[in-house]
Amino acid sequence: MDIFEAHQKLKAKEISPSELTRQCLDKALKSKNNSFISIVEDFAHQCALESEKRIQKNGPQTYLDGIPFSLKDLFITKGIRTTAGSMILANYIPPYDGYVSEKLKKAGGTLIGKTNCDEFGMGSTNENSYFGPVSNPLNRKFVPGGSSGGSAVSVLEGSSFYSMGTDTGGSIRLPANFCGLISLRPSYGRISRYGQIAHSSSLDQCAPLGKSVTDMACLLEALTEYDVRDATNVPLGTMSIAQDVHQTPPEHLKGKKIGVYAPFIDACKPLVKSSLEKALKHCEEAGAKIVTIDLRHLKYAISTYYIISTSEASSNLARFDGIHYGLRESDGQGLEQTYQKSRSRGFGNEVKRRILLGTYSLSAGYYDAYYKKACQMRRLIFDDFQSAFKSCDVIFSPVCASTAFPVDMSQKSPTEMYINDFYTVPIALAGLPGLALPYGKGENDLPTGFQLIGKPFGEKELLKIGRALELTY
Amino acid sequence: MKISKKDVLHIANLAHISLEEKEVHQYRNDLEKILHSIEELREVETEHVKEFFNPLKEMAHLKTTSTETQNFEDRAQNSLSQELVLKNSPDAQYGQFKLKSIMEPESKP
């Protein structure tokens, strides 16, 4: 049952918010997947009761009214512990609500809990969390993907209807892909990031995950009111698109041009590749036209991304110093040692590695060779996309060359891990929206799928194409 | 790209992170590997390419949509109370953050 269906049932009074909440809480509390860092039982019951009163009187006020959801633990929630999956924030209780929490509360949503994630969103397996790894309920020998792994698993196990995650370089699309779910990375600047713990400021985006394309539209509708508190939020106004997207007919695909860069598909594992080819054939049968595009600079996206994201992370994470909030190790000799010891103990291995790499890229003597070079590469990648969009409406791309990785993959060398983000980082660098859709099975009988990439701020068309495609399955 | 132990300690110091001997060795290895793979960027000629720092500025040039952002109006607003702000501090006293002394007290003659 997706958001839209649950909404219809609530409207018809076939189910009640309390029933939905009880079902979700029950699953969350019994879950063996470690998908949650905090479960907020009492708060959830209270939200459900308020929804119930509203619905009995006037019916649901929004699509989200009375529907249980979860939030990645990178979103600041007033009075509810927010850890970023890190020891350094293990006991942090925010005194305010961030944009996402505030808006979903206002829309009548019922928060079930805060989901597990890779520390500060740094990872693609969800094995880099201070609170332990998240299990993939589809097969425990494989990871659920990261960094929003807890969010994906919470939806998969039925402990929430949808989840809000984040996507810096693929952190929402990869878990959706590995778990057979749907997610959207919106355009850079579309949703306010006020109260979203920063990882990399020119890349981070708040990103919904759910079970249908309509879910994505419902969430954009709830989360696109302009917010002056985020200076990168573009004042385009609320997108009232849920009905429009939901009612898109399959014929919408007729004549749409879908751009494909063949080397990308050829580089995938055999079963993933054959699924992607089937999906493309499917698009053609539905009336879309496949056009060849050239994205030659995208092969440099990983190197570009890891310089830029770590540089920005080294700066953003400088705020964790053990003084204002978070862990403090005070056995140091002076202030300097307090900083050093607090950070060394509070941050995990991957976070420290990225801080060190970023500090190196930005340090005197290396700036031109690394950071500046990466920013120049970023333009070439952006230009590739702009040229491609001259001949197509959306771009079709894999999300990952393989299905979910085996557990303990994070024990591998960092370069072996980073390469997994090959298909997800390019659009993050270019600021473009991407819709990850499941399609068939790949290696180890695990889900696979693809992403459709849209033009800047082209979410509406992207979702309409996605919805039309979903209807033809 | 070769990274020395001294380089690692220097970067760690800049980043306010203290490392144990074992970690220095590990991070040195990791950084060398990562920097080695990043070397591939040298293949691409970028001398006349302008840096791209943030997508918003670039999307504005496309003129398909206005991506101009706005700034806060500069006026006093309600903010969090001192009590709330200090609640998460590891150590606070007299309504202030408490930390280790930065300067040594003057030694008595």
XYZ file of C-alpha atoms in Angstrom:
582
model
C 0.000 0.000 0.000
C 1.497 3.340 -1.028
C 0.735 6.809 0.379
C -2.023 7.485 -2.120
C -3.816 4.221 -1.408
C -3.503 4.652 2.362
C -4.838 8.191 1.974
C -7.904 6.932 0.085
C -8.556 4.322 2.781
C -8.219 6.884 5.555
C -10.579 9.160 3.677
C -13.133 6.378 3.297
C -12.616 5.546 7.016
C -11.769 1.965 6.111
C -8.717 2.226 8.349
C -7.649 4.623 11.084
C -4.339 6.398 11.725
C -4.016 4.539 15.041
C -4.357 1.174 13.322
C -1.728 2.075 10.739
C 0.566 3.364 13.472
C 0.137 0.256 15.612
C 0.965 -1.966 12.635
C 4.075 0.034 11.767
C 5.291 0.333 15.373
C 4.784 -3.371 15.854
C 7.006 -4.110 12.876
C 9.580 -1.520 13.917
C 9.805 -2.898 17.463
C 10.050 -6.513 16.315
C 12.469 -5.747 13.481
C 15.759 -7.639 13.483
C 17.185 -5.446 10.751
C 18.561 -2.651 12.969
C 16.782 -0.189 10.704
C 16.068 2.306 13.490
C 18.397 4.185 15.804
C 15.456 5.575 17.798
C 11.819 4.485 17.820
C 9.430 7.094 19.223
C 6.482 4.978 20.357
C 4.682 7.515 22.549
C 5.164 10.362 20.114
C 3.843 8.218 17.253
C 0.702 7.255 19.198
C 0.114 10.894 20.059
C 0.494 12.012 16.395
C -1.888 9.239 15.307
C -4.516 10.275 17.856
C -4.389 13.876 16.660
C -4.766 12.715 13.051
C -7.646 10.526 14.068
C -9.502 13.457 15.596
C -8.899 15.566 12.488
C -9.932 12.834 10.101
C -13.098 11.968 11.986
C -14.137 15.599 11.872
C -13.062 16.778 8.424
C -11.225 13.925 6.677
C -7.452 13.880 6.056
C -6.056 17.378 5.568
C -3.167 16.372 3.282
C -2.015 13.209 1.506
C 0.287 12.552 4.447
C -2.224 13.079 7.245
C -2.352 9.995 9.463
C 0.323 8.089 7.550
C 3.324 6.685 9.461
C 6.799 7.544 8.192
C 10.431 7.466 9.247
C 13.245 9.998 9.026
C 16.906 9.330 8.404
C 18.808 10.266 11.540
C 20.446 13.180 9.724
C 17.284 15.271 10.060
C 17.054 17.455 13.138
C 13.967 16.634 15.235
C 12.982 18.769 18.194
C 13.227 16.829 21.454
C 14.095 13.585 19.626
C 17.665 12.326 19.642
C 19.446 12.975 16.340
C 22.764 11.178 15.924
C 23.835 11.238 12.239
C 24.831 7.615 12.909
C 27.836 8.926 14.833
C 29.229 8.454 18.309
C 30.013 12.159 18.414
C 26.269 12.961 18.400
C 25.073 9.809 20.173
C 23.307 11.820 22.893
C 22.368 14.945 20.975
C 18.782 16.113 21.487
C 18.040 19.036 19.166
C 16.251 22.060 20.626
C 14.515 22.823 17.309
C 12.869 21.178 14.296
C 14.480 21.267 10.871
C 12.432 22.042 7.749
C 11.577 18.436 6.855
C 10.490 17.471 10.353
C 8.488 20.680 10.728
C 6.683 20.287 7.384
C 5.858 16.596 7.787
C 4.547 17.259 11.289
C 2.413 20.081 9.937
C 1.128 17.838 7.154
C -0.156 15.432 9.828
C 2.403 12.660 9.362
C 3.130 10.174 12.150
C 6.823 9.817 12.903
C 7.700 6.227 13.847
C 11.396 6.809 14.413
C 14.806 7.895 13.210
C 16.476 5.487 10.828
C 19.973 4.093 10.865
C 22.487 5.359 8.308
C 26.168 5.458 7.484
C 27.872 7.995 9.751
C 27.144 11.504 8.409
C 25.920 9.829 5.213
C 29.404 8.562 4.357
C 29.098 5.097 2.864
C 27.234 2.954 0.389
C 26.606 -0.168 2.493
C 25.178 1.143 5.790
C 27.982 -0.684 7.561
C 29.627 2.578 8.688
C 27.158 3.360 11.464
C 28.172 3.717 15.112
C 24.878 1.938 15.860
C 25.803 -1.138 13.847
C 25.027 -2.264 10.296
C 21.520 -2.494 8.833
C 20.458 -5.910 7.507
C 18.829 -6.406 4.154
C 15.664 -8.444 4.866
C 15.629 -9.708 1.271
C 18.817 -11.642 1.991
C 20.905 -11.147 5.105
C 24.127 -12.040 3.349
C 23.855 -8.789 1.410
C 23.786 -5.135 2.460
C 20.731 -2.894 1.986
C 22.892 -0.144 0.456
C 23.729 3.188 2.012
C 23.871 5.654 3.333
C 20.059 5.795 3.759
C 19.910 2.009 4.334
C 17.741 2.220 7.458
C 15.210 4.328 5.556
C 14.938 1.799 2.734
C 14.675 -1.157 5.110
C 12.047 0.581 7.260
C 9.832 0.849 4.170
C 10.676 -2.664 2.997
C 9.884 -4.273 6.375
C 6.631 -2.286 6.634
C 7.532 -0.207 9.673
C 6.871 2.991 7.708
C 5.024 3.903 4.518
C 7.751 6.201 3.296
C 10.993 7.602 4.582
C 12.930 10.784 4.073
C 16.606 10.221 3.412
C 19.396 12.280 1.944
C 21.428 11.960 -1.236
C 24.907 13.463 -1.473
C 26.294 11.107 -4.116
C 23.635 8.396 -4.336
C 22.678 7.732 -0.717
C 18.965 7.459 -1.463
C 19.107 5.897 -4.942
C 21.475 3.065 -4.059
C 19.432 1.687 -1.115
C 16.229 2.041 -3.170
C 17.906 0.112 -5.984
C 19.179 -2.639 -3.659
C 15.821 -2.986 -1.907
C 13.517 -2.778 -4.935
C 11.969 0.563 -3.903
C 11.496 3.978 -5.477
C 13.385 7.144 -4.616
C 13.925 10.606 -5.959
C 16.931 12.846 -5.712
C 15.426 16.294 -6.349
C 17.252 19.106 -8.161
C 19.822 20.945 -6.095
C 17.935 23.774 -4.372
C 14.462 22.219 -4.644
C 13.917 21.288 -0.972
C 15.152 23.311 1.988
C 18.019 21.725 3.870
C 17.472 23.719 7.042
C 18.080 21.254 9.862
C 19.688 18.583 7.671
C 23.092 17.751 9.137
C 25.581 18.852 6.490
C 27.975 16.504 4.748
C 28.826 18.286 1.503
C 27.053 21.579 0.895
C 27.203 21.800 -2.892
C 25.931 18.209 -3.222
C 23.590 17.320 -0.321
C 19.904 17.004 -1.098
C 16.997 15.843 1.005
C 15.388 12.901 -0.792
C 12.163 10.868 -0.458
C 11.924 7.071 -0.649
C 8.719 5.070 -1.035
C 6.810 2.466 -2.996
C 5.399 4.366 -5.969
C 6.093 7.322 -8.221
C 2.971 8.963 -6.808
C 4.611 8.737 -3.353
C 7.412 10.924 -4.678
C 4.894 13.459 -6.000
C 2.987 13.532 -2.677
C 6.228 14.220 -0.837
C 7.388 16.940 -3.216
C 3.998 18.537 -2.742
C 4.506 18.555 1.031
C 8.135 19.673 1.032
C 8.551 22.343 -1.607
C 7.288 25.419 0.178
C 9.999 28.061 -0.024
C 12.139 28.342 3.096
C 14.220 31.467 3.598
C 16.347 29.705 6.229
C 18.256 27.774 3.548
C 20.118 30.214 1.297
C 20.338 27.567 -1.448
C 16.586 26.938 -1.524
C 15.236 28.280 -4.820
C 11.942 30.163 -4.426
C 9.947 28.217 -7.021
C 7.009 27.608 -4.709
C 5.013 24.548 -3.712
C 4.647 21.891 -6.402
C 0.997 20.783 -6.460
C 1.633 17.765 -8.628
C 0.372 14.663 -6.811
C -2.961 14.411 -8.704
C -1.371 15.282 -12.010
C 1.392 12.701 -11.641
C -0.973 10.051 -10.330
C -3.361 10.488 -13.265
C -0.672 10.429 -15.944
C -1.744 7.880 -18.577
C 0.695 5.339 -20.037
C 0.346 7.196 -23.364
C 2.426 9.976 -21.853
C 5.480 7.994 -22.942
C 4.566 8.219 -26.629
C 7.189 10.169 -28.517
C 9.315 10.893 -25.416
C 13.000 10.795 -26.157
C 15.058 8.757 -23.705
C 18.811 9.325 -23.904
C 21.155 6.380 -23.405
C 24.932 6.270 -23.174
C 25.635 2.676 -24.207
C 29.049 2.190 -22.479
C 27.298 2.675 -19.137
C 24.995 -0.255 -19.690
C 27.710 -2.451 -21.149
C 29.783 -2.038 -17.977
C 27.127 -3.652 -15.753
C 27.117 -7.242 -14.500
C 25.427 -9.654 -16.957
C 22.059 -10.035 -15.230
C 21.804 -6.337 -14.342
C 22.656 -5.538 -17.941
C 19.985 -7.823 -19.337
C 17.415 -6.291 -16.966
C 18.382 -2.812 -18.147
C 18.101 -3.872 -21.765
C 14.671 -5.308 -21.070
C 13.648 -2.065 -19.381
C 14.761 -0.075 -22.422
C 12.851 -2.380 -24.719
C 9.882 -1.872 -22.476
C 10.183 1.921 -22.847
C 10.280 1.539 -26.622
C 7.230 -0.706 -26.658
C 5.407 1.928 -24.647
C 6.086 4.445 -27.398
C 9.262 6.169 -26.235
C 12.159 6.737 -28.588
C 15.666 5.745 -27.527
C 18.367 8.198 -28.598
C 22.114 7.831 -28.253
C 23.903 10.459 -26.199
C 27.518 11.124 -25.288
C 28.512 11.472 -21.639
C 32.234 10.885 -22.030
C 33.416 12.953 -19.064
C 31.263 11.052 -16.609
C 33.934 8.404 -16.249
C 35.852 10.983 -14.209
C 32.911 11.671 -11.916
C 34.113 9.422 -9.054
C 37.481 11.152 -8.713
C 35.840 14.543 -9.083
C 33.206 13.688 -6.521
C 35.588 12.328 -3.901
C 37.739 15.458 -4.019
C 34.815 17.877 -3.821
C 32.697 15.983 -1.282
C 35.578 15.305 1.101
C 36.826 18.896 0.866
C 33.398 20.200 1.775
C 32.976 17.549 4.478
C 36.283 18.481 6.101
C 34.974 22.018 6.405
C 31.429 21.107 7.496
C 32.559 18.637 10.133
C 34.920 21.155 11.697
C 31.956 22.261 13.811
C 32.113 19.074 15.870
C 34.655 20.137 18.446
C 33.179 18.858 21.709
C 32.436 22.353 23.002
C 28.867 23.355 22.125
C 27.328 19.901 21.802
C 28.315 16.311 21.235
C 30.983 14.123 22.745
C 33.805 15.754 24.702
C 36.961 13.958 25.740
C 38.263 16.177 28.482
C 41.295 14.256 29.644
C 43.345 16.353 27.238
C 45.958 18.802 28.449
C 44.424 21.914 26.958
C 41.804 23.141 24.545
C 43.665 21.918 21.462
C 43.880 18.417 22.879
C 40.210 18.478 23.845
C 39.335 19.152 20.193
C 41.686 16.469 18.929
C 40.686 13.767 21.374
C 36.956 14.445 21.095
C 37.069 14.271 17.304
C 39.375 11.255 17.186
C 37.170 9.245 19.526
C 33.809 10.547 18.282
C 34.304 10.075 14.532
C 34.469 6.654 12.893
C 37.142 5.424 10.539
C 35.491 6.392 7.241
C 34.624 9.872 8.470
C 38.202 10.500 9.597
C 39.539 9.180 6.305
C 37.342 11.600 4.377
C 38.181 14.540 6.631
C 41.873 13.833 6.105
C 41.508 13.529 2.321
C 39.474 16.739 2.159
C 41.911 18.613 4.363
C 44.723 17.427 2.104
C 42.940 18.563 -1.101
C 42.385 22.005 0.346
C 45.796 22.421 1.961
C 48.434 24.863 0.755
C 50.317 23.553 -2.264
C 47.676 20.983 -3.269
C 44.591 23.137 -3.874
C 45.230 23.652 -7.613
C 46.089 20.037 -8.305
C 43.039 18.645 -6.513
C 40.194 20.932 -5.517
C 40.515 23.374 -8.409
C 41.014 20.574 -10.909
C 37.928 18.766 -9.594
C 35.825 21.933 -9.897
C 36.931 22.267 -13.525
C 36.037 18.639 -14.173
C 32.676 19.270 -12.599
C 31.919 21.821 -15.320
C 32.835 19.357 -18.078
C 30.465 16.810 -16.535
C 27.702 19.418 -16.273
C 28.291 20.439 -19.907
C 28.015 16.818 -21.054
C 24.541 16.665 -19.513
C 23.504 19.977 -21.033
C 24.522 18.820 -24.516
C 22.763 15.489 -24.006
C 19.504 17.206 -23.049
C 19.436 18.968 -26.419
C 18.426 15.663 -27.962
C 16.390 13.953 -25.230
C 13.726 14.521 -22.574
C 15.202 12.252 -19.905
C 18.340 10.160 -19.564
C 18.283 6.443 -18.722
C 21.168 5.180 -16.591
C 22.009 2.253 -14.316
C 22.038 2.975 -10.565
C 24.688 0.384 -9.813
C 26.644 -2.081 -11.944
C 25.674 -4.896 -9.588
C 22.884 -5.825 -7.207
C 23.420 -5.455 -3.422
C 26.993 -6.121 -2.254
C 27.835 -8.973 0.125
C 28.143 -7.915 3.784
C 31.568 -6.867 5.079
C 32.288 -5.253 1.748
C 33.271 -2.154 3.684
C 36.333 -4.089 4.854
C 37.620 -3.672 1.330
C 39.900 -0.806 0.374
C 38.264 2.644 0.109
C 38.908 2.898 -3.631
C 37.103 -0.400 -4.222
C 34.158 0.957 -2.245
C 34.065 4.390 -3.874
C 33.819 2.951 -7.388
C 30.338 1.643 -6.517
C 29.056 5.213 -6.693
C 30.047 5.414 -10.371
C 26.509 5.871 -11.714
C 25.031 7.895 -8.891
C 27.522 10.734 -8.395
C 27.368 12.419 -11.854
C 23.907 13.942 -11.405
C 24.806 15.047 -7.878
C 27.744 16.988 -9.311
C 25.497 18.547 -11.969
C 22.625 19.291 -9.541
C 20.106 17.322 -11.625
C 17.066 15.363 -10.416
C 17.101 11.551 -10.631
C 14.308 9.039 -10.130
C 15.425 5.519 -9.190
C 12.961 2.823 -10.261
C 13.124 -0.931 -9.647
C 13.048 -3.247 -12.638
C 13.433 -7.023 -12.442
C 16.095 -9.067 -10.730
C 19.835 -9.252 -11.199
C 22.659 -11.337 -9.711
C 21.831 -13.432 -6.602
C 18.132 -13.023 -7.335
C 18.239 -9.524 -5.835
C 16.385 -6.469 -7.177
C 17.913 -4.191 -9.761
C 16.617 -1.173 -11.635
C 17.557 2.065 -13.319
C 17.381 5.805 -12.856
C 15.774 8.406 -15.066
C 17.615 11.718 -14.995
C 15.701 14.934 -15.581
C 16.543 18.450 -16.681
C 17.283 21.028 -13.955
C 14.066 21.492 -11.940
C 12.331 19.088 -14.311
C 10.907 16.887 -11.525
C 7.315 17.121 -12.727
C 8.046 15.766 -16.188
C 10.445 13.224 -14.714
C 7.766 11.888 -12.368
C 5.123 11.864 -15.103
C 7.373 9.767 -17.320
C 8.163 7.524 -14.343
C 4.478 7.138 -13.522
C 3.551 6.332 -17.122
C 6.285 3.720 -17.199
C 5.218 2.256 -13.849
C 1.710 1.754 -15.263
C 2.971 -0.263 -18.208
C 4.833 -2.842 -16.062
C 51.552 10.176 -5.257
C 53.721 9.375 -2.249
C 52.540 10.482 1.145
C 54.947 10.549 4.060
C 54.186 9.882 7.683
C 54.966 13.555 8.295
C 52.334 14.570 5.683
C 49.684 12.486 7.440
C 50.531 13.986 10.827
C 50.468 17.487 9.342
C 47.014 16.996 7.773
C 45.693 15.356 10.949
C 46.912 18.330 12.923
C 45.171 20.754 10.539
C 41.986 18.692 10.896
C 42.235 18.574 14.719
C 42.426 14.800 14.763
C 44.992 12.895 16.793
C 46.172 9.582 15.389
C 47.794 6.545 16.911
C 50.848 5.048 15.222
C 48.776 2.230 13.703
C 46.270 4.715 12.290
C 48.986 6.873 10.748
C 50.142 3.854 8.802
C 46.601 2.900 7.772
C 45.581 6.399 6.637
C 48.851 6.855 4.807
C 48.103 3.709 2.802
C 44.503 4.711 2.187
C 45.340 8.248 1.105
C 48.043 7.026 -1.257
C 45.610 4.625 -2.888
C 42.876 7.247 -3.214
C 45.231 9.919 -4.535
C 46.645 7.420 -6.990
C 43.205 6.725 -8.451
C 42.439 10.447 -8.590
C 45.533 10.939 -10.762
C 43.326 9.973 -13.733
C 42.038 13.555 -13.791
C 45.408 14.657 -15.150
C 44.527 13.079 -18.506
C 41.948 15.786 -19.085
C 43.006 19.189 -20.333
C 41.235 21.786 -18.189
C 43.474 24.818 -18.491
C 40.750 27.088 -19.874
C 37.827 25.554 -18.029
C 36.207 27.781 -15.428
C 35.644 26.174 -12.036
C 32.145 25.006 -11.167
C 31.505 25.464 -7.453
C 27.751 25.208 -7.007
C 24.939 24.063 -9.323
C 22.638 27.009 -8.632
C 24.770 29.606 -10.347
C 25.164 27.374 -13.382
C 21.489 26.494 -13.661
C 20.660 30.198 -13.648
C 22.513 30.548 -16.949
C 20.177 28.072 -18.596
C 17.357 30.582 -18.266
C 14.835 27.777 -18.299
C 13.886 28.709 -14.799
C 14.821 31.423 -12.365
C 17.120 29.929 -9.784
C 17.859 33.121 -7.984
C 17.975 32.581 -4.267
C 17.078 35.103 -1.624
C 18.749 36.340 1.490
C 17.320 36.787 4.931
C 15.810 40.108 5.711
C 18.098 41.545 8.379
C 15.814 41.899 11.362
C 15.679 40.662 14.926
C 13.772 37.388 15.336
C 12.960 35.019 18.129
C 15.811 32.675 18.844
C 16.475 29.739 21.147
C 16.818 30.475 24.839
C 20.219 30.365 26.493
C 19.037 27.465 28.624
C 18.031 25.396 25.566
C 21.238 26.138 23.727
C 23.351 25.054 26.678
C 21.371 21.864 27.231
C 23.492 19.839 24.813
C 26.799 21.231 25.988
C 29.082 18.649 27.603
C 29.910 21.204 30.293
C 28.271 24.532 31.127
C 28.381 26.875 34.084
C 26.953 30.306 34.910
C 24.948 30.243 31.660
C 28.053 29.758 29.554
C 29.973 26.980 27.805
C 32.703 25.747 30.075
C 36.019 24.590 28.667
C 39.632 24.097 29.591
C 41.631 27.212 30.345
C 43.353 28.545 27.278
C 45.908 30.642 29.118
C 47.882 29.497 32.122
C 47.287 31.482 35.324
C 50.152 33.852 36.113
C 52.650 32.090 38.313
C 53.037 33.574 41.763
C 56.309 35.345 42.443
